[in-house]
Coordinates of C-alpha atoms in Angstrom, one line a residue:
X121 CA 118.9 98.8 96.5
X122 CA 116.5 97.8 99.2
X123 CA 117.5 94.2 99.8
X124 CA 114.4 92.2 100.6
X125 CA 116.0 89.8 103.1
X126 CA 117.8 92.7 104.9
X127 CA 114.6 94.7 105.0
X128 CA 112.8 91.7 106.5
X129 CA 115.5 91.0 109.1
X130 CA 115.5 94.7 110.1
X131 CA 111.8 94.9 110.4
X132 CA 111.8 91.9 112.8
X133 CA 113.8 93.9 115.3
X134 CA 112.2 96.1 117.9
X135 CA 113.9 99.0 119.7
X136 CA 117.4 100.2 118.5
X137 CA 116.8 98.8 115.0
X138 CA 114.6 99.3 112.0
X139 CA 111.3 98.0 110.6
X140 CA 109.9 98.1 107.0
X141 CA 107.0 99.1 105.0
X142 CA 104.3 96.4 104.5
X143 CA 101.7 95.0 102.0
X144 CA 98.4 93.6 100.5
X145 CA 94.2 92.3 100.2
X146 CA 90.4 90.8 100.5
X147 CA 88.1 87.7 101.5
X148 CA 86.8 84.6 103.8
X149 CA 84.3 83.3 106.4
X150 CA 83.8 84.9 109.8
X151 CA 82.1 85.0 113.1
X152 CA 80.4 88.0 114.6
X153 CA 81.9 88.6 118.1
X154 CA 85.2 87.9 119.8
X155 CA 86.4 85.2 122.2
X156 CA 89.4 85.0 124.4
X157 CA 92.7 83.2 124.3
X158 CA 92.6 79.5 123.4
X159 CA 88.9 79.6 123.0
X160 CA 88.3 80.4 126.7
X161 CA 87.5 83.5 128.6
X162 CA 90.2 83.6 131.2
X163 CA 93.0 86.2 130.8
X164 CA 96.7 85.1 130.8
X165 CA 99.3 87.0 132.9
X166 CA 103.1 87.1 132.8
X167 CA 103.3 84.6 135.6
X168 CA 101.4 82.1 133.4
X169 CA 103.2 82.9 130.1
X170 CA 106.4 84.9 130.1
X171 CA 105.6 86.3 126.6
X172 CA 102.9 88.4 128.3
X173 CA 104.4 91.8 129.4
X174 CA 104.7 92.3 133.2
X175 CA 101.7 94.2 134.6
X176 CA 99.4 93.1 131.9
X177 CA 96.7 90.4 131.2
X178 CA 96.3 89.0 127.7
X179 CA 93.2 87.9 125.9
X180 CA 92.5 87.2 122.2
X181 CA 89.4 88.2 120.3
X182 CA 87.9 87.8 116.8
X183 CA 85.6 90.2 115.0
X184 CA 84.5 90.9 111.4
X185 CA 86.0 93.6 109.2
X186 CA 83.7 96.4 108.2
X187 CA 83.4 95.5 104.5
X188 CA 81.4 92.6 103.0
X189 CA 84.4 90.4 102.2
X190 CA 83.8 88.0 105.1
X191 CA 87.2 88.8 106.5
X192 CA 87.7 87.9 110.2
X193 CA 90.2 90.0 112.2
X194 CA 92.2 88.8 115.2
X195 CA 93.2 91.0 118.1
X196 CA 95.6 90.5 121.0
X197 CA 94.5 92.7 123.9
X198 CA 96.7 93.7 126.8
X199 CA 94.9 95.3 129.7
X200 CA 96.4 96.5 133.0
X201 CA 96.6 93.4 135.2
X202 CA 94.9 95.1 138.1
X203 CA 92.0 96.6 136.1
X204 CA 88.9 96.2 138.1
X205 CA 85.6 94.9 136.7
X206 CA 83.7 97.8 135.3
X207 CA 86.7 100.0 135.1
X208 CA 87.5 101.6 131.8
X209 CA 90.7 102.8 130.2
X210 CA 91.7 104.5 126.9
X211 CA 93.1 102.3 124.2
X212 CA 96.3 102.5 122.1
X213 CA 95.7 100.5 119.0
X214 CA 98.1 99.2 116.4
X215 CA 97.0 97.5 113.2
X216 CA 99.5 95.8 110.9
X217 CA 101.2 92.7 109.4
X218 CA 103.9 92.2 112.1
X219 CA 101.9 90.8 115.0
X220 CA 102.0 87.0 114.3
X221 CA 102.4 84.9 117.4
X222 CA 105.2 83.0 115.6
X223 CA 107.3 86.1 114.7
X224 CA 107.2 89.5 113.1
X225 CA 108.7 88.6 109.7
X226 CA 109.7 84.9 110.1
X227 CA 109.3 82.2 112.7
X228 CA 111.4 83.2 115.6
X229 CA 111.5 79.8 117.5
X230 CA 109.0 80.5 120.3
X231 CA 108.1 77.5 122.4
X232 CA 104.6 78.7 123.2
X233 CA 102.1 81.2 121.7
X234 CA 101.8 84.7 123.0
X235 CA 101.4 88.3 122.0
X236 CA 103.9 90.0 119.8
X237 CA 106.7 92.0 121.4
X238 CA 106.9 94.4 118.4
X239 CA 106.1 97.4 120.7
X240 CA 107.6 96.1 123.9
X241 CA 109.7 99.3 123.8
X242 CA 106.5 101.5 124.1
X243 CA 104.9 99.3 126.7
X244 CA 108.1 99.4 128.9
X245 CA 109.4 102.8 128.0
X246 CA 106.1 104.6 128.6
X247 CA 104.9 102.5 131.6
X248 CA 101.8 102.0 129.6
X249 CA 99.8 99.8 132.0
X250 CA 100.9 101.8 135.1
X251 CA 99.6 104.9 133.3
X252 CA 96.2 103.1 132.8
X253 CA 96.1 102.4 129.1
X254 CA 95.1 99.3 127.2
X255 CA 97.2 98.1 124.2
X256 CA 95.5 96.3 121.3
X257 CA 97.3 94.7 118.4
X258 CA 95.1 93.8 115.4
X259 CA 96.4 91.6 112.5
X260 CA 95.8 93.2 109.1
X261 CA 93.8 90.8 106.9
X262 CA 95.9 87.9 105.7
X263 CA 98.4 88.2 108.5
X264 CA 98.7 86.5 111.9
X265 CA 95.3 85.2 113.1
X266 CA 93.3 87.3 110.6
X267 CA 91.8 85.7 107.5
X268 CA 91.4 87.2 104.0
X269 CA 93.6 88.2 101.2
X270 CA 96.3 90.8 102.1
X271 CA 95.6 94.2 100.6
X272 CA 98.1 96.6 102.0
X273 CA 96.8 100.2 102.4
X274 CA 94.0 99.4 99.9
X275 CA 90.2 99.3 100.5
X276 CA 90.6 96.0 102.5
X277 CA 93.1 97.5 105.0
X278 CA 91.0 100.6 105.2
X279 CA 88.0 98.5 106.2
X280 CA 90.1 96.7 108.7
X281 CA 91.2 99.9 110.4
X282 CA 87.6 101.1 110.6
X283 CA 86.5 97.9 112.2
X284 CA 89.5 97.8 114.6
X285 CA 88.9 101.4 115.8
X286 CA 85.1 100.8 116.3
X287 CA 85.7 97.4 118.0
X288 CA 88.3 98.9 120.4
X289 CA 86.1 101.8 121.3
X290 CA 83.1 99.6 122.0
X291 CA 84.6 97.1 124.5
X292 CA 83.3 97.2 128.1
X293 CA 86.9 98.0 129.4
X294 CA 87.3 100.9 126.9
X295 CA 86.5 104.5 127.6
X296 CA 85.7 104.8 123.9
X297 CA 88.8 106.9 123.3
X298 CA 91.3 105.3 120.9
X299 CA 94.7 106.4 119.8
X300 CA 96.8 104.6 117.1
X301 CA 100.5 103.9 117.3
X302 CA 103.0 102.5 114.8
X303 CA 106.2 102.7 112.8
X304 CA 106.5 102.0 109.1
X305 CA 103.7 99.6 108.1
X306 CA 101.6 100.2 111.2
X307 CA 102.3 103.9 110.9
X308 CA 100.7 103.8 107.5
X309 CA 97.6 102.2 109.0
X310 CA 97.6 105.1 111.5
X311 CA 97.4 107.6 108.6
X312 CA 94.6 105.5 107.2
X313 CA 92.9 105.8 110.5
X314 CA 93.2 109.6 110.3
X315 CA 91.6 109.5 106.8
X316 CA 88.7 107.4 108.0
X317 CA 87.4 110.3 110.2
X318 CA 86.0 108.2 113.0
X319 CA 84.9 110.0 116.2
X320 CA 86.4 107.3 118.4
X321 CA 89.9 107.9 117.0
X322 CA 91.3 110.8 119.1
X323 CA 95.0 110.8 118.1
X324 CA 97.5 109.1 115.8
X325 CA 101.3 108.6 116.4
X326 CA 103.0 107.6 113.1
X327 CA 106.8 107.0 112.9
X328 CA 108.3 106.9 109.4
X329 CA 105.2 106.2 107.4
X330 CA 104.6 106.1 103.6
X331 CA 102.5 109.0 102.5
X332 CA 101.6 107.8 99.0
X333 CA 102.1 104.1 98.1
X334 CA 102.6 104.8 94.4
X335 CA 105.5 107.1 95.0
X336 CA 107.2 104.5 97.2
X337 CA 107.0 101.9 94.4
X338 CA 107.1 104.0 91.2
X339 CA 108.8 107.3 90.5
X340 CA 107.0 109.2 87.7
X341 CA 106.7 106.1 85.6
X342 CA 110.0 104.4 86.6
X343 CA 109.4 101.3 88.8
X344 CA 111.5 100.8 91.9
X345 CA 112.8 97.5 93.2
X346 CA 109.9 97.6 95.7
X347 CA 107.5 96.9 92.9
X348 CA 108.7 93.3 92.7
X349 CA 110.1 92.8 96.2
X350 CA 107.3 93.9 98.4
X351 CA 104.5 91.6 97.2
X352 CA 106.7 88.5 97.5
X353 CA 108.2 89.5 100.8
X354 CA 104.9 90.2 102.5
X355 CA 103.3 87.2 100.9
X356 CA 105.9 85.2 102.7
X357 CA 105.1 87.0 106.0
X358 CA 101.4 86.3 105.5
X359 CA 102.2 82.6 105.3
X360 CA 104.1 82.3 108.6
X361 CA 102.7 79.2 110.2
X362 CA 100.9 79.4 113.5
X363 CA 102.3 77.9 116.6
X364 CA 101.1 74.4 117.7
X365 CA 99.3 75.8 120.8
X366 CA 97.5 78.6 118.9
X367 CA 93.7 78.1 119.1
X368 CA 92.0 76.3 116.2
X369 CA 90.4 79.6 115.0
X370 CA 93.7 81.3 114.8
X371 CA 95.3 78.3 113.0
X372 CA 92.5 78.2 110.5
X373 CA 92.8 82.0 109.7
X374 CA 96.6 81.8 109.6
X375 CA 96.3 79.1 106.8
X376 CA 94.2 81.3 104.5
X377 CA 97.0 82.8 102.4
X378 CA 98.7 79.4 101.8
X379 CA 95.3 78.0 100.8
X380 CA 94.6 81.0 98.5
X381 CA 97.8 81.7 96.4
X382 CA 95.7 84.0 94.2
X383 CA 95.9 86.6 97.0
X384 CA 99.6 87.4 96.5
X385 CA 99.3 87.0 92.7
X386 CA 96.6 89.6 92.6
X387 CA 98.5 92.0 94.8
X388 CA 101.8 91.5 92.9
X389 CA 99.9 92.4 89.7
X390 CA 98.7 95.6 91.2
X391 CA 102.2 96.7 92.2
X392 CA 103.3 96.4 88.5
X393 CA 100.7 99.0 87.4
X394 CA 102.6 102.1 86.3
X395 CA 99.7 104.5 86.0
X396 CA 99.2 106.5 89.2
X397 CA 95.7 107.4 88.1
X398 CA 94.7 103.7 88.1
X399 CA 92.1 102.5 90.6
X400 CA 94.7 100.4 92.4
X401 CA 96.9 103.4 93.2
X402 CA 94.3 106.0 93.7
X403 CA 92.8 103.9 96.4
X404 CA 96.3 103.9 98.1
X405 CA 97.1 107.6 97.7
X406 CA 97.0 108.4 101.4
X407 CA 98.1 112.0 101.0
X408 CA 95.2 112.8 98.6
X409 CA 92.7 110.9 100.7
X410 CA 93.7 113.0 103.8
X411 CA 91.9 116.0 102.4
X412 CA 89.7 117.5 105.2
X413 CA 90.9 115.1 107.8
X414 CA 91.5 116.4 111.3
X415 CA 92.7 113.7 113.7
X416 CA 95.5 115.1 115.9
X417 CA 98.8 113.7 114.5
X418 CA 102.3 113.3 115.9
X419 CA 104.8 111.9 113.4
X420 CA 108.4 111.4 112.6
X421 CA 110.1 111.6 109.2
X422 CA 113.7 111.2 108.3
X423 CA 114.8 113.3 105.3
X424 CA 117.6 110.7 104.6
X425 CA 115.2 107.8 104.6
X426 CA 115.9 105.0 102.1
X427 CA 112.8 103.0 102.9
X428 CA 109.8 105.2 103.6
X429 CA 110.9 108.4 102.0
X430 CA 109.5 111.9 102.5
X431 CA 107.4 111.8 99.3
X432 CA 103.8 113.1 99.5
X433 CA 104.4 114.3 103.1
X434 CA 103.9 118.0 102.3
X435 CA 100.8 117.2 100.3
X436 CA 99.4 115.1 103.2
X437 CA 100.1 117.9 105.7
X438 CA 98.4 120.5 103.5
X439 CA 95.3 118.3 103.3
X440 CA 95.3 117.5 107.1
X441 CA 93.4 120.2 109.0
X442 CA 93.9 118.9 112.6
X443 CA 96.6 119.5 115.1
X444 CA 100.1 118.4 113.9
X445 CA 103.2 117.7 115.9
X446 CA 106.4 116.2 114.5
X447 CA 110.1 115.3 114.7
X448 CA 111.8 115.9 111.4
X449 CA 115.5 115.4 110.7
X450 CA 118.5 113.7 109.2
X451 CA 118.0 110.0 110.0
X452 CA 117.0 106.8 108.3
X453 CA 114.4 104.2 109.1
X454 CA 114.4 104.4 112.9
X455 CA 112.0 104.9 115.9
X456 CA 112.0 108.0 118.1
X457 CA 113.4 106.0 121.0
X458 CA 116.0 103.9 119.0
X459 CA 119.6 103.9 120.2
X460 CA 122.8 102.7 118.7
X461 CA 124.9 100.0 120.4
X462 CA 126.8 102.8 122.2
X463 CA 123.6 104.2 123.6
X464 CA 123.5 107.2 121.2
X465 CA 119.9 108.1 120.2
X466 CA 119.4 107.4 116.5
X467 CA 117.3 110.6 116.0
X468 CA 119.4 112.6 118.5
X469 CA 116.6 113.8 120.6
X470 CA 115.6 112.7 124.1
X471 CA 112.0 112.2 125.4
X472 CA 110.1 110.3 122.7
X473 CA 107.9 108.3 125.1
X474 CA 107.3 111.3 127.4
X475 CA 106.1 113.4 124.5
X476 CA 104.1 110.6 123.0
X477 CA 102.3 109.9 126.2
X478 CA 101.7 113.6 126.8
X479 CA 100.1 113.7 123.4
X480 CA 97.9 110.7 124.2
X481 CA 97.0 112.1 127.6
X482 CA 95.9 115.4 126.0
X483 CA 93.7 113.9 123.3
X484 CA 92.5 110.7 124.9
X485 CA 92.0 111.9 128.4
X486 CA 91.7 115.7 128.1
X487 CA 94.8 116.3 130.3
X488 CA 96.5 119.6 129.7
X489 CA 100.2 119.0 129.0
X490 CA 102.6 120.0 131.8
X491 CA 105.4 120.5 129.2
X492 CA 105.2 122.8 126.2
X493 CA 106.7 120.7 123.4
X494 CA 107.7 122.3 120.1
X495 CA 104.9 121.8 117.5
X496 CA 107.7 120.9 115.0
X497 CA 111.2 119.9 116.3
X498 CA 113.4 119.9 113.2
X499 CA 117.0 118.9 112.6
X500 CA 118.6 120.3 109.4
X501 CA 121.7 119.2 107.6
X502 CA 124.0 121.0 110.1
X503 CA 122.8 118.7 112.8
X504 CA 121.2 121.6 114.7
X505 CA 117.6 121.4 116.1
X506 CA 115.1 124.2 115.9
X507 CA 111.5 124.7 117.0
X508 CA 108.8 125.8 114.5
X509 CA 105.0 126.2 114.6
X510 CA 104.6 124.6 111.2
X511 CA 106.7 123.1 108.4
X512 CA 107.9 124.2 106.0
X513 CA 108.5 127.8 107.0
X514 CA 109.2 129.6 103.8
X515 CA 111.1 132.9 103.9
X516 CA 111.1 133.2 100.1
X517 CA 109.9 131.1 97.2
X518 CA 112.3 131.1 94.3
X519 CA 112.1 130.1 90.6
X520 CA 115.5 129.2 89.3
X521 CA 116.0 129.0 85.5
X522 CA 118.5 126.3 84.7
X523 CA 118.7 126.6 80.9
X524 CA 119.2 123.5 78.8
X525 CA 121.7 120.8 78.0
X526 CA 122.2 117.3 76.5
X527 CA 122.7 113.8 77.8
X528 CA 122.6 110.2 76.5
X529 CA 120.0 108.0 78.4
X530 CA 122.3 105.0 78.7
X531 CA 121.7 104.0 82.3
X532 CA 125.4 103.8 83.0
X533 CA 127.4 105.3 85.9
X534 CA 127.9 109.0 85.7
X535 CA 130.0 110.3 82.8
X536 CA 130.4 113.4 80.7
X537 CA 128.1 111.9 78.1
X538 CA 125.1 110.9 80.2
X539 CA 124.7 114.0 82.5
X540 CA 125.2 117.7 82.6
X541 CA 125.5 120.0 85.6
X542 CA 124.4 123.5 86.2
X543 CA 125.8 125.5 89.1
X544 CA 124.8 128.6 91.0
X545 CA 126.8 131.6 92.1
X546 CA 128.3 131.2 95.6
X547 CA 125.7 131.9 98.2
X548 CA 126.1 135.2 100.0
X549 CA 124.8 133.9 103.3
X550 CA 123.6 130.6 104.8
X551 CA 120.4 129.5 103.0
X552 CA 118.1 126.6 103.8
X553 CA 116.3 124.7 101.1
X554 CA 113.2 123.3 102.7
X555 CA 109.9 121.7 101.8
X556 CA 109.6 120.0 98.4
X557 CA 111.8 121.1 95.5
X558 CA 110.1 120.8 92.1
X559 CA 111.6 120.6 88.6
X560 CA 109.8 121.3 85.3
X561 CA 111.7 120.7 82.1
X562 CA 111.1 120.4 78.3
X563 CA 113.1 118.0 76.3
X564 CA 113.5 116.5 72.8
X565 CA 114.1 112.8 72.7
X566 CA 112.8 109.7 74.4
X567 CA 113.9 108.2 77.7
X568 CA 114.3 108.7 81.4
X569 CA 115.6 111.6 83.5
X570 CA 117.3 111.8 86.9
X571 CA 117.5 115.1 88.7
X572 CA 119.9 115.5 91.6
X573 CA 120.7 118.4 93.9
X574 CA 124.3 118.9 95.3
X575 CA 125.7 121.1 98.0
X576 CA 129.1 122.1 96.7
X577 CA 131.9 123.4 99.0
X578 CA 134.3 126.0 97.5
X579 CA 137.0 123.3 97.3
X580 CA 134.8 121.3 94.9
X581 CA 133.6 118.7 97.4
X582 CA 129.9 118.0 96.8
X583 CA 127.2 116.2 98.7
X584 CA 124.1 114.9 96.9
X585 CA 121.1 115.8 99.1
X586 CA 118.0 115.3 97.0
X587 CA 117.0 113.4 93.9
X588 CA 114.1 112.2 91.7
X589 CA 113.7 110.3 88.5
X590 CA 110.9 110.0 85.9
X591 CA 110.0 109.1 82.3
X592 CA 110.2 112.0 80.0
X593 CA 106.8 113.2 78.8
X594 CA 105.8 114.9 75.6
X595 CA 105.7 118.7 76.3
X596 CA 106.7 119.4 79.9
X597 CA 107.9 116.8 82.5
X598 CA 107.3 117.8 86.1
X599 CA 108.9 116.1 89.1
X600 CA 108.5 116.6 92.8
X601 CA 111.8 115.8 94.5
X602 CA 111.8 114.4 98.0
X603 CA 111.0 116.8 100.8
X604 CA 114.2 118.1 102.4
X605 CA 115.6 120.5 105.0
X606 CA 119.2 121.2 103.9
X607 CA 121.2 124.3 104.7
X608 CA 123.9 125.5 102.3
X609 CA 126.7 127.5 104.0
X610 CA 127.8 130.9 102.8
X611 CA 130.2 130.5 99.9
X612 CA 128.8 127.2 98.9
X613 CA 127.0 126.7 95.6
X614 CA 123.9 124.7 94.5
X615 CA 124.6 122.3 91.6
X616 CA 121.8 120.6 89.7
X617 CA 122.6 117.5 87.8
X618 CA 120.3 116.3 85.0
X619 CA 120.9 113.1 83.1
X620 CA 120.3 109.3 82.8
X621 CA 119.1 107.2 85.8
X622 CA 122.4 106.1 87.2
X623 CA 122.8 102.5 88.5
X624 CA 123.0 101.4 92.1
X625 CA 125.5 103.2 94.2
X626 CA 127.3 102.2 97.4
X627 CA 124.9 101.2 100.2
X628 CA 124.9 103.1 103.5
X629 CA 123.4 100.8 105.9
X630 CA 125.6 98.4 108.0
X631 CA 123.0 95.6 107.4
X632 CA 123.7 95.8 103.7
X633 CA 120.8 97.9 102.3
X634 CA 120.0 101.5 102.2
X635 CA 120.1 104.4 99.7
X636 CA 121.4 104.1 96.3
X637 CA 119.7 103.9 93.0
X638 CA 116.9 101.3 93.4
X639 CA 115.1 102.1 90.2
X640 CA 114.4 99.5 87.5
X641 CA 114.8 101.8 84.6
X642 CA 114.7 101.0 80.9
X643 CA 117.2 103.3 79.2
X644 CA 116.3 104.4 75.7
X645 CA 119.9 104.7 74.5
X646 CA 118.9 108.0 72.8
X647 CA 120.4 111.4 73.1
X648 CA 118.1 113.7 75.1
X649 CA 118.2 117.5 74.5
X650 CA 116.7 119.5 77.4
X651 CA 115.6 122.8 75.9
X652 CA 114.6 124.4 79.2
X653 CA 114.5 123.5 82.9
X654 CA 113.1 125.3 86.0
X655 CA 113.7 124.5 89.6
X656 CA 111.2 125.8 92.2
X657 CA 112.6 126.2 95.7
X658 CA 111.3 127.1 99.1
X659 CA 114.0 129.0 101.0
X660 CA 114.5 130.1 104.5
X661 CA 117.1 132.0 106.5
X662 CA 118.7 129.9 109.4
X663 CA 119.4 133.1 111.3
X664 CA 115.7 133.1 112.2
X665 CA 115.9 129.7 113.9
X666 CA 114.6 129.1 117.4
X667 CA 116.9 126.5 118.9
X668 CA 115.5 123.5 120.8
X669 CA 117.0 120.4 122.5
X670 CA 118.6 117.7 120.4
X671 CA 121.9 116.3 119.2
X672 CA 123.2 115.4 115.8
X673 CA 121.7 112.2 114.4
X674 CA 124.6 109.7 113.8
X675 CA 123.2 108.7 110.5
X676 CA 123.9 112.2 109.1
X677 CA 127.7 111.5 109.3
X678 CA 127.3 108.1 107.7
X679 CA 125.3 109.7 104.9
X680 CA 127.9 112.5 104.4
X681 CA 130.7 109.9 104.3
X682 CA 129.2 108.1 101.4
X683 CA 127.3 110.7 99.5
X684 CA 130.3 113.1 99.2
X685 CA 132.0 113.3 95.9
X686 CA 134.8 115.3 94.2
X687 CA 134.1 114.4 90.6
X688 CA 131.2 116.7 89.9
X689 CA 131.9 118.5 86.6
X690 CA 133.1 122.1 87.1
X691 CA 131.8 125.1 85.1
X692 CA 130.9 128.7 85.4
X693 CA 127.8 129.8 87.5
X694 CA 124.6 129.8 85.5
X695 CA 122.0 131.0 88.0
X696 CA 121.7 132.7 91.4
X697 CA 119.9 131.4 94.5
X698 CA 118.1 134.4 95.9
X699 CA 119.0 135.7 99.4
X700 CA 116.5 135.4 102.1
X701 CA 116.3 138.6 104.2
X702 CA 115.4 138.3 107.9

């Protein structure tokens, strides 16, 4: 289960840690154009305020959102300290809920106001100001110094992103070329920026985003813990009080959520809507809204994510028509540059900031890259990295007939009564399951279903590597599992478990949250008879891989240590996974 307090604590950390997804919506009075810090016009440097990064000068500004809600947005602007009058620089923009002067997710005890250090790692690691870039942080409505009701990823946030891009491009110190940057919540706003199709937005870098809000909160009709945790958690973030020396305009905007409790109530009600076709969720289906978009995109996605899972990713990428670059692999909710305490890179690959800045230089400045980076750098379940021109690469599409079985939808831990398992014949050669596995089944009876895929060693040891749940529908129930990139060794078998939604399992994360069943299901208590089931797989042959630089992500071994089981029911093989010929 995704513990709310652990998620909040993690998201407050910068490099070498994790951050979370974010939230909520609309309204308030505004003023047309911006003004600088403290109501004056003089910029502040590091020598005057040690919260300002070295080599930068800081000002604050206010401007209206692009809808008619009356929302006023607040921006912290960091320019190269030595930028001459009349000189212009490209802008890296981040829009999100974590830029409050008082702290990212809770008051952090600062003695004076100043810009957020959320992306100090980017500023320092990329030598941002020395390279001649501006960095702009805009508070999403309802957060920090922006007024209005929080409305995460909905029409309000979309209006805010439009306004922020236009504002950043129009400033006298801006070349008019804007790139967006973020991780988790502010990676989601980057995807929103892509969808808005603004000429000024030249590139988006998004680490561990959510591709479709509904699928992060509900799984085919089964709510997740996030349906109740997120609105309350981010309602609390929105009510972080300003610092005493914040200017009066900032303080007035920061008080908006506390003065308007209907904001969080309205958002919380939306999260409980179970229908993905509702107006609330359709407006937040980022993958569907990406159709026809073409902003150059560099992103990361962990296939073992427990927070912002790879759901809707393949759909988004199919809809996105612009250049794509990515790091994909076996990690959890981390940044490309994050390191463990011993210095090991969390994703296992060097050069995140170098590649990020090469991407920005190419698309914001027109500079031809001096290094030819892989279009897709991918780490599969063996820990090996490969380069591909696209993802997924499918050597063969397969339809596997699973037959039928019975289970009791009791919601208890795995037993012979509440699940059944179908196994393949041993694989003749190593075979990768990539892309998004899909299941279609017909069943008699009422209740929920959980489908899980296992990689089974000849000695019976099994690792669960993909899963999905849903409410059984009349006729056929279809489920997209999470996108994956898992290689089964020769001699291993693929096992498919179908049964009740099992309760929470052991957490993986050292902070006390992570994967495990985080669904809030309502078991029917009835026996369910599956009359037929089909599994659609995208397969590839690892022998075709083109190796690229990278080490094994440490989290892969953590995952294997917890997700390995020896109690999977045995049985004769019932299907065959086709061989992919080179």
